[in-house]
Amino acid sequence: MDSFQEQHLNIIIETAVQELRKHRFDAHAFSDRDALLKFIMDHATGAETVGVAGTHTVRALGIVSMMETAGKTIFDHWRFKPGDPEELACRRKQLTCDLFITSANAITMTGEIVNKDGCGNRINSMTFGPKKVIVVVGKNKVVSDLDAALTRIEEFAAPIRATSLNRKTPCVKTAQCMDCDSPERICNITSIIHRKPMMTDLKVAIISEDLGY
Ligand code: SF4
């Protein structure tokens, strides 16, 4: 990235952070992983249980193993076979954990957090239940506004996610959302968090690198 691209990126991220703060989210920008991981570990102090959403971003940063090393009890449903009772129980435990760590499908420069979910454990845990929530996103997920957020999900994030899950949904073949009625559909709930949920300490951490879908 040259200095002009860096300047452009900084404006985008800083605008998102400022608008999120106006909406009472505790938002921060990070230019390197070390600072981001320190921020997350600092906020994990005192948390005995840590829930982890189904997110590539959090795993790519090594956050799960970092939390385990720190002695936390991890609720990570990816450790179980989908549909098994243990997997369902794990998703339920995420709803009441001390700290929930997730990514998002999109963060807007107008200060919103946007997601589409299949089950809802992620978006439910983000809004009420866990004592603290940290949303970690790479720069690739910051978009201009709500329309751009939904477009990002429908033309990029959801089709790739469906592909990664080996779903038999039309988007796997068309590379864009067809608003399907497939029983394997992964987009069953749309969530826009417009302002900080009343009773949830919700932090947003944006890092200046591409992460996740
Ligand atoms: S609604 Fe269906 S077609 Fe659209 S992205 Fe989701 S799974 Fe794919």
mmCIF file of C-alpha atoms and ligand atoms in Angstrom:
data_model
loop_
_atom_site.group_PDB
_atom_site.id
_atom_site.type_symbol
_atom_site.label_atom_id
_atom_site.label_comp_id
_atom_site.label_asym_id
_atom_site.label_seq_id
_atom_site.Cartn_x
_atom_site.Cartn_y
_atom_site.Cartn_z
ATOM 1 C CA MET A 1 0.000 0.000 0.000
ATOM 2 C CA ASP A 2 1.476 3.403 -0.933
ATOM 3 C CA SER A 3 1.100 6.530 1.175
ATOM 4 C CA PHE A 4 -1.907 7.779 -0.829
ATOM 5 C CA GLN A 5 -3.756 4.486 -0.366
ATOM 6 C CA GLU A 6 -2.840 4.530 3.313
ATOM 7 C CA GLN A 7 -4.180 8.069 3.682
ATOM 8 C CA HIS A 8 -7.416 7.041 1.935
ATOM 9 C CA LEU A 9 -7.814 3.980 4.163
ATOM 10 C CA ASN A 10 -7.135 5.969 7.330
ATOM 11 C CA ILE A 11 -9.937 8.397 6.471
ATOM 12 C CA ILE A 12 -12.380 5.538 5.887
ATOM 13 C CA ILE A 13 -11.526 3.775 9.146
ATOM 14 C CA GLU A 14 -11.378 6.963 11.198
ATOM 15 C CA THR A 15 -14.777 8.081 9.854
ATOM 16 C CA ALA A 16 -16.293 4.714 10.804
ATOM 17 C CA VAL A 17 -14.761 4.907 14.298
ATOM 18 C CA GLN A 18 -16.035 8.440 14.893
ATOM 19 C CA GLU A 19 -19.560 7.612 13.686
ATOM 20 C CA LEU A 20 -19.665 4.414 15.766
ATOM 21 C CA ARG A 21 -18.642 6.439 18.820
ATOM 22 C CA LYS A 22 -21.440 8.928 18.135
ATOM 23 C CA HIS A 23 -23.718 5.883 18.346
ATOM 24 C CA ARG A 24 -22.202 5.032 21.763
ATOM 25 C CA PHE A 25 -20.172 2.037 20.583
ATOM 26 C CA ASP A 26 -16.681 1.859 22.097
ATOM 27 C CA ALA A 27 -14.878 1.860 18.732
ATOM 28 C CA HIS A 28 -11.126 1.762 18.087
ATOM 29 C CA ALA A 29 -8.800 1.560 15.097
ATOM 30 C CA PHE A 30 -5.621 -0.529 15.047
ATOM 31 C CA SER A 31 -2.800 -0.433 12.525
ATOM 32 C CA ASP A 32 -1.131 -3.623 13.745
ATOM 33 C CA ARG A 33 -2.098 -6.985 15.212
ATOM 34 C CA ASP A 34 -0.036 -6.682 18.399
ATOM 35 C CA ALA A 35 -1.941 -3.603 19.542
ATOM 36 C CA LEU A 36 -5.278 -5.203 18.629
ATOM 37 C CA LEU A 37 -4.493 -8.428 20.501
ATOM 38 C CA LYS A 38 -3.345 -6.478 23.575
ATOM 39 C CA PHE A 39 -6.631 -4.542 23.507
ATOM 40 C CA ILE A 40 -8.603 -7.795 23.368
ATOM 41 C CA MET A 41 -6.586 -9.471 26.140
ATOM 42 C CA ASP A 42 -6.881 -6.380 28.347
ATOM 43 C CA HIS A 43 -10.651 -6.543 27.981
ATOM 44 C CA ALA A 44 -10.673 -10.284 28.697
ATOM 45 C CA THR A 45 -9.305 -9.660 32.182
ATOM 46 C CA GLY A 46 -11.812 -11.017 34.661
ATOM 47 C CA ALA A 47 -13.719 -13.000 32.034
ATOM 48 C CA GLU A 48 -13.864 -16.684 32.927
ATOM 49 C CA THR A 49 -15.925 -17.770 29.935
ATOM 50 C CA VAL A 50 -15.338 -16.640 26.367
ATOM 51 C CA GLY A 51 -17.788 -17.337 23.537
ATOM 52 C CA VAL A 52 -16.545 -17.317 19.967
ATOM 53 C CA ALA A 53 -18.800 -16.818 16.973
ATOM 54 C CA GLY A 54 -18.396 -18.767 13.751
ATOM 55 C CA THR A 55 -15.859 -16.354 12.327
ATOM 56 C CA HIS A 56 -12.689 -16.759 10.307
ATOM 57 C CA THR A 57 -11.428 -13.345 11.399
ATOM 58 C CA VAL A 58 -11.173 -14.262 15.082
ATOM 59 C CA ARG A 59 -9.453 -17.573 14.313
ATOM 60 C CA ALA A 60 -7.026 -16.012 11.816
ATOM 61 C CA LEU A 61 -5.846 -13.698 14.574
ATOM 62 C CA GLY A 62 -5.167 -16.632 16.923
ATOM 63 C CA ILE A 63 -7.561 -15.254 19.521
ATOM 64 C CA VAL A 64 -9.068 -18.619 20.492
ATOM 65 C CA SER A 65 -5.738 -20.224 21.393
ATOM 66 C CA MET A 66 -4.663 -17.022 23.117
ATOM 67 C CA MET A 67 -7.744 -17.182 25.354
ATOM 68 C CA GLU A 68 -7.177 -20.859 26.101
ATOM 69 C CA THR A 69 -3.574 -20.185 27.080
ATOM 70 C CA ALA A 70 -4.895 -17.516 29.433
ATOM 71 C CA GLY A 71 -7.040 -20.196 31.143
ATOM 72 C CA LYS A 72 -10.437 -19.124 29.826
ATOM 73 C CA THR A 73 -13.247 -21.600 29.254
ATOM 74 C CA ILE A 74 -14.033 -21.392 25.533
ATOM 75 C CA PHE A 75 -17.471 -21.825 23.977
ATOM 76 C CA ASP A 76 -16.597 -22.527 20.326
ATOM 77 C CA HIS A 77 -19.317 -24.449 18.468
ATOM 78 C CA TRP A 78 -16.935 -25.152 15.553
ATOM 79 C CA ARG A 79 -15.413 -27.833 17.788
ATOM 80 C CA PHE A 80 -18.531 -29.957 17.451
ATOM 81 C CA LYS A 81 -20.315 -31.649 14.588
ATOM 82 C CA PRO A 82 -23.094 -29.378 13.257
ATOM 83 C CA GLY A 83 -26.436 -30.379 14.705
ATOM 84 C CA ASP A 84 -25.040 -32.464 17.548
ATOM 85 C CA PRO A 85 -26.535 -31.744 20.995
ATOM 86 C CA GLU A 86 -23.097 -30.560 22.181
ATOM 87 C CA GLU A 87 -22.958 -28.025 19.368
ATOM 88 C CA LEU A 88 -26.397 -26.646 20.239
ATOM 89 C CA ALA A 89 -25.477 -26.495 23.933
ATOM 90 C CA CYS A 90 -22.319 -24.591 23.038
ATOM 91 C CA ARG A 91 -24.261 -22.032 20.988
ATOM 92 C CA ARG A 92 -26.596 -21.551 23.984
ATOM 93 C CA LYS A 93 -23.668 -21.009 26.367
ATOM 94 C CA GLN A 94 -22.395 -18.234 24.109
ATOM 95 C CA LEU A 95 -25.572 -16.295 24.951
ATOM 96 C CA THR A 96 -24.543 -15.908 28.601
ATOM 97 C CA CYS A 97 -20.746 -15.933 28.484
ATOM 98 C CA ASP A 98 -18.602 -13.266 30.140
ATOM 99 C CA LEU A 99 -17.000 -12.143 26.884
ATOM 100 C CA PHE A 100 -18.270 -12.779 23.359
ATOM 101 C CA ILE A 101 -15.830 -12.276 20.487
ATOM 102 C CA THR A 102 -17.108 -12.063 16.947
ATOM 103 C CA SER A 103 -16.621 -10.366 13.627
ATOM 104 C CA ALA A 104 -19.354 -8.732 11.532
ATOM 105 C CA ASN A 105 -20.405 -8.928 7.906
ATOM 106 C CA ALA A 106 -20.098 -5.172 7.531
ATOM 107 C CA ILE A 107 -19.390 -1.979 9.466
ATOM 108 C CA THR A 108 -20.662 1.239 7.930
ATOM 109 C CA MET A 109 -18.992 4.640 7.751
ATOM 110 C CA THR A 110 -22.319 5.905 9.094
ATOM 111 C CA GLY A 111 -21.803 3.931 12.310
ATOM 112 C CA GLU A 112 -23.820 0.714 12.111
ATOM 113 C CA ILE A 113 -22.999 -2.986 12.504
ATOM 114 C CA VAL A 114 -24.693 -5.225 9.913
ATOM 115 C CA ASN A 115 -25.022 -9.018 9.806
ATOM 116 C CA LYS A 116 -27.006 -11.844 8.269
ATOM 117 C CA ASP A 117 -27.176 -15.061 10.268
ATOM 118 C CA GLY A 118 -28.429 -18.562 9.740
ATOM 119 C CA CYS A 119 -29.052 -19.570 13.385
ATOM 120 C CA GLY A 120 -28.947 -16.264 15.249
ATOM 121 C CA ASN A 121 -26.549 -17.241 18.028
ATOM 122 C CA ARG A 122 -24.081 -14.641 16.759
ATOM 123 C CA ILE A 123 -26.426 -11.674 16.416
ATOM 124 C CA ASN A 124 -28.308 -12.547 19.622
ATOM 125 C CA SER A 125 -25.062 -12.762 21.595
ATOM 126 C CA MET A 126 -23.973 -9.421 20.144
ATOM 127 C CA THR A 127 -26.979 -7.540 21.520
ATOM 128 C CA PHE A 128 -27.924 -9.010 24.921
ATOM 129 C CA GLY A 129 -26.592 -11.669 27.250
ATOM 130 C CA PRO A 130 -22.797 -11.613 27.379
ATOM 131 C CA LYS A 131 -21.326 -9.065 29.799
ATOM 132 C CA LYS A 132 -18.992 -7.769 27.124
ATOM 133 C CA VAL A 133 -18.844 -8.079 23.333
ATOM 134 C CA ILE A 134 -15.883 -7.328 21.071
ATOM 135 C CA VAL A 135 -16.531 -7.092 17.332
ATOM 136 C CA VAL A 136 -13.293 -7.454 15.362
ATOM 137 C CA VAL A 137 -13.277 -6.494 11.686
ATOM 138 C CA GLY A 138 -10.705 -6.136 8.948
ATOM 139 C CA LYS A 139 -10.673 -3.068 6.711
ATOM 140 C CA ASN A 140 -12.311 -5.058 3.922
ATOM 141 C CA LYS A 141 -15.585 -5.028 5.883
ATOM 142 C CA VAL A 142 -15.887 -1.243 6.234
ATOM 143 C CA VAL A 143 -18.394 0.142 3.720
ATOM 144 C CA SER A 144 -20.020 3.509 3.095
ATOM 145 C CA ASP A 145 -23.585 2.973 4.323
ATOM 146 C CA LEU A 146 -26.386 0.481 5.008
ATOM 147 C CA ASP A 147 -27.117 -0.136 1.318
ATOM 148 C CA ALA A 148 -23.461 -0.906 0.710
ATOM 149 C CA ALA A 149 -23.438 -3.198 3.746
ATOM 150 C CA LEU A 150 -26.317 -5.291 2.412
ATOM 151 C CA THR A 151 -24.755 -5.351 -1.051
ATOM 152 C CA ARG A 152 -21.467 -6.520 0.452
ATOM 153 C CA ILE A 153 -23.249 -9.355 2.235
ATOM 154 C CA GLU A 154 -25.355 -10.400 -0.764
ATOM 155 C CA GLU A 155 -22.614 -10.177 -3.412
ATOM 156 C CA PHE A 156 -19.628 -11.285 -1.409
ATOM 157 C CA ALA A 157 -19.806 -12.425 2.220
ATOM 158 C CA ALA A 158 -22.823 -14.755 2.098
ATOM 159 C CA PRO A 159 -22.032 -16.531 -1.197
ATOM 160 C CA ILE A 160 -18.474 -17.188 -0.048
ATOM 161 C CA ARG A 161 -19.668 -18.354 3.365
ATOM 162 C CA ALA A 162 -22.216 -20.677 1.739
ATOM 163 C CA THR A 163 -19.432 -22.056 -0.446
ATOM 164 C CA SER A 164 -17.186 -22.621 2.560
ATOM 165 C CA LEU A 165 -20.005 -24.542 4.262
ATOM 166 C CA ASN A 166 -20.584 -26.645 1.131
ATOM 167 C CA ARG A 167 -24.210 -25.525 0.984
ATOM 168 C CA LYS A 168 -26.423 -26.406 -1.964
ATOM 169 C CA THR A 169 -27.673 -22.851 -2.384
ATOM 170 C CA PRO A 170 -27.900 -20.966 -5.688
ATOM 171 C CA CYS A 171 -25.349 -18.313 -4.661
ATOM 172 C CA VAL A 172 -22.640 -20.971 -4.652
ATOM 173 C CA LYS A 173 -23.085 -21.159 -8.439
ATOM 174 C CA THR A 174 -24.012 -17.553 -9.239
ATOM 175 C CA ALA A 175 -21.626 -15.778 -6.787
ATOM 176 C CA GLN A 176 -24.460 -13.504 -5.715
ATOM 177 C CA CYS A 177 -27.551 -13.781 -3.547
ATOM 178 C CA MET A 178 -30.658 -15.133 -5.265
ATOM 179 C CA ASP A 179 -32.853 -14.681 -2.152
ATOM 180 C CA CYS A 180 -33.315 -18.415 -2.162
ATOM 181 C CA ASP A 181 -35.860 -20.663 -0.470
ATOM 182 C CA SER A 182 -33.317 -23.429 -0.080
ATOM 183 C CA PRO A 183 -33.552 -25.438 3.169
ATOM 184 C CA GLU A 184 -29.786 -24.857 3.315
ATOM 185 C CA ARG A 185 -30.157 -21.063 3.198
ATOM 186 C CA ILE A 186 -27.692 -19.331 5.557
ATOM 187 C CA CYS A 187 -29.318 -15.870 5.541
ATOM 188 C CA ASN A 188 -32.373 -16.255 7.766
ATOM 189 C CA ILE A 189 -32.035 -13.187 9.982
ATOM 190 C CA THR A 190 -30.791 -9.695 9.123
ATOM 191 C CA SER A 191 -29.494 -7.575 11.996
ATOM 192 C CA ILE A 192 -28.632 -3.888 11.965
ATOM 193 C CA ILE A 193 -27.274 -2.635 15.273
ATOM 194 C CA HIS A 194 -28.004 1.076 14.912
ATOM 195 C CA ARG A 195 -26.888 2.193 18.364
ATOM 196 C CA LYS A 196 -25.192 0.491 21.338
ATOM 197 C CA PRO A 197 -27.657 -1.964 22.881
ATOM 198 C CA MET A 198 -28.740 -0.597 26.270
ATOM 199 C CA MET A 199 -27.282 -3.268 28.529
ATOM 200 C CA THR A 200 -24.310 -4.528 26.514
ATOM 201 C CA ASP A 201 -20.733 -3.252 26.665
ATOM 202 C CA LEU A 202 -20.146 -3.451 22.904
ATOM 203 C CA LYS A 203 -16.694 -2.645 21.527
ATOM 204 C CA VAL A 204 -15.690 -2.483 17.867
ATOM 205 C CA ALA A 205 -12.061 -2.992 16.837
ATOM 206 C CA ILE A 206 -11.134 -2.229 13.208
ATOM 207 C CA ILE A 207 -7.728 -3.344 11.962
ATOM 208 C CA SER A 208 -5.999 -2.021 8.824
ATOM 209 C CA GLU A 209 -5.714 -5.359 7.097
ATOM 210 C CA ASP A 210 -8.053 -7.654 5.178
ATOM 211 C CA LEU A 211 -9.522 -10.432 7.315
ATOM 212 C CA GLY A 212 -12.362 -12.881 6.808
ATOM 213 C CA TYR A 213 -15.162 -12.660 4.245
HETATM 214 S S1 SF4 B 1 -30.286 -16.082 0.719
HETATM 215 FE FE1 SF4 B 1 -29.691 -18.018 -0.268
HETATM 216 S S2 SF4 B 1 -28.870 -17.381 -2.243
HETATM 217 FE FE2 SF4 B 1 -28.868 -15.568 -0.944
HETATM 218 S S3 SF4 B 1 -26.811 -15.533 -0.110
HETATM 219 FE FE3 SF4 B 1 -28.170 -16.530 1.378
HETATM 220 S S4 SF4 B 1 -27.954 -18.705 0.974
HETATM 221 FE FE4 SF4 B 1 -27.155 -17.590 -0.822
#
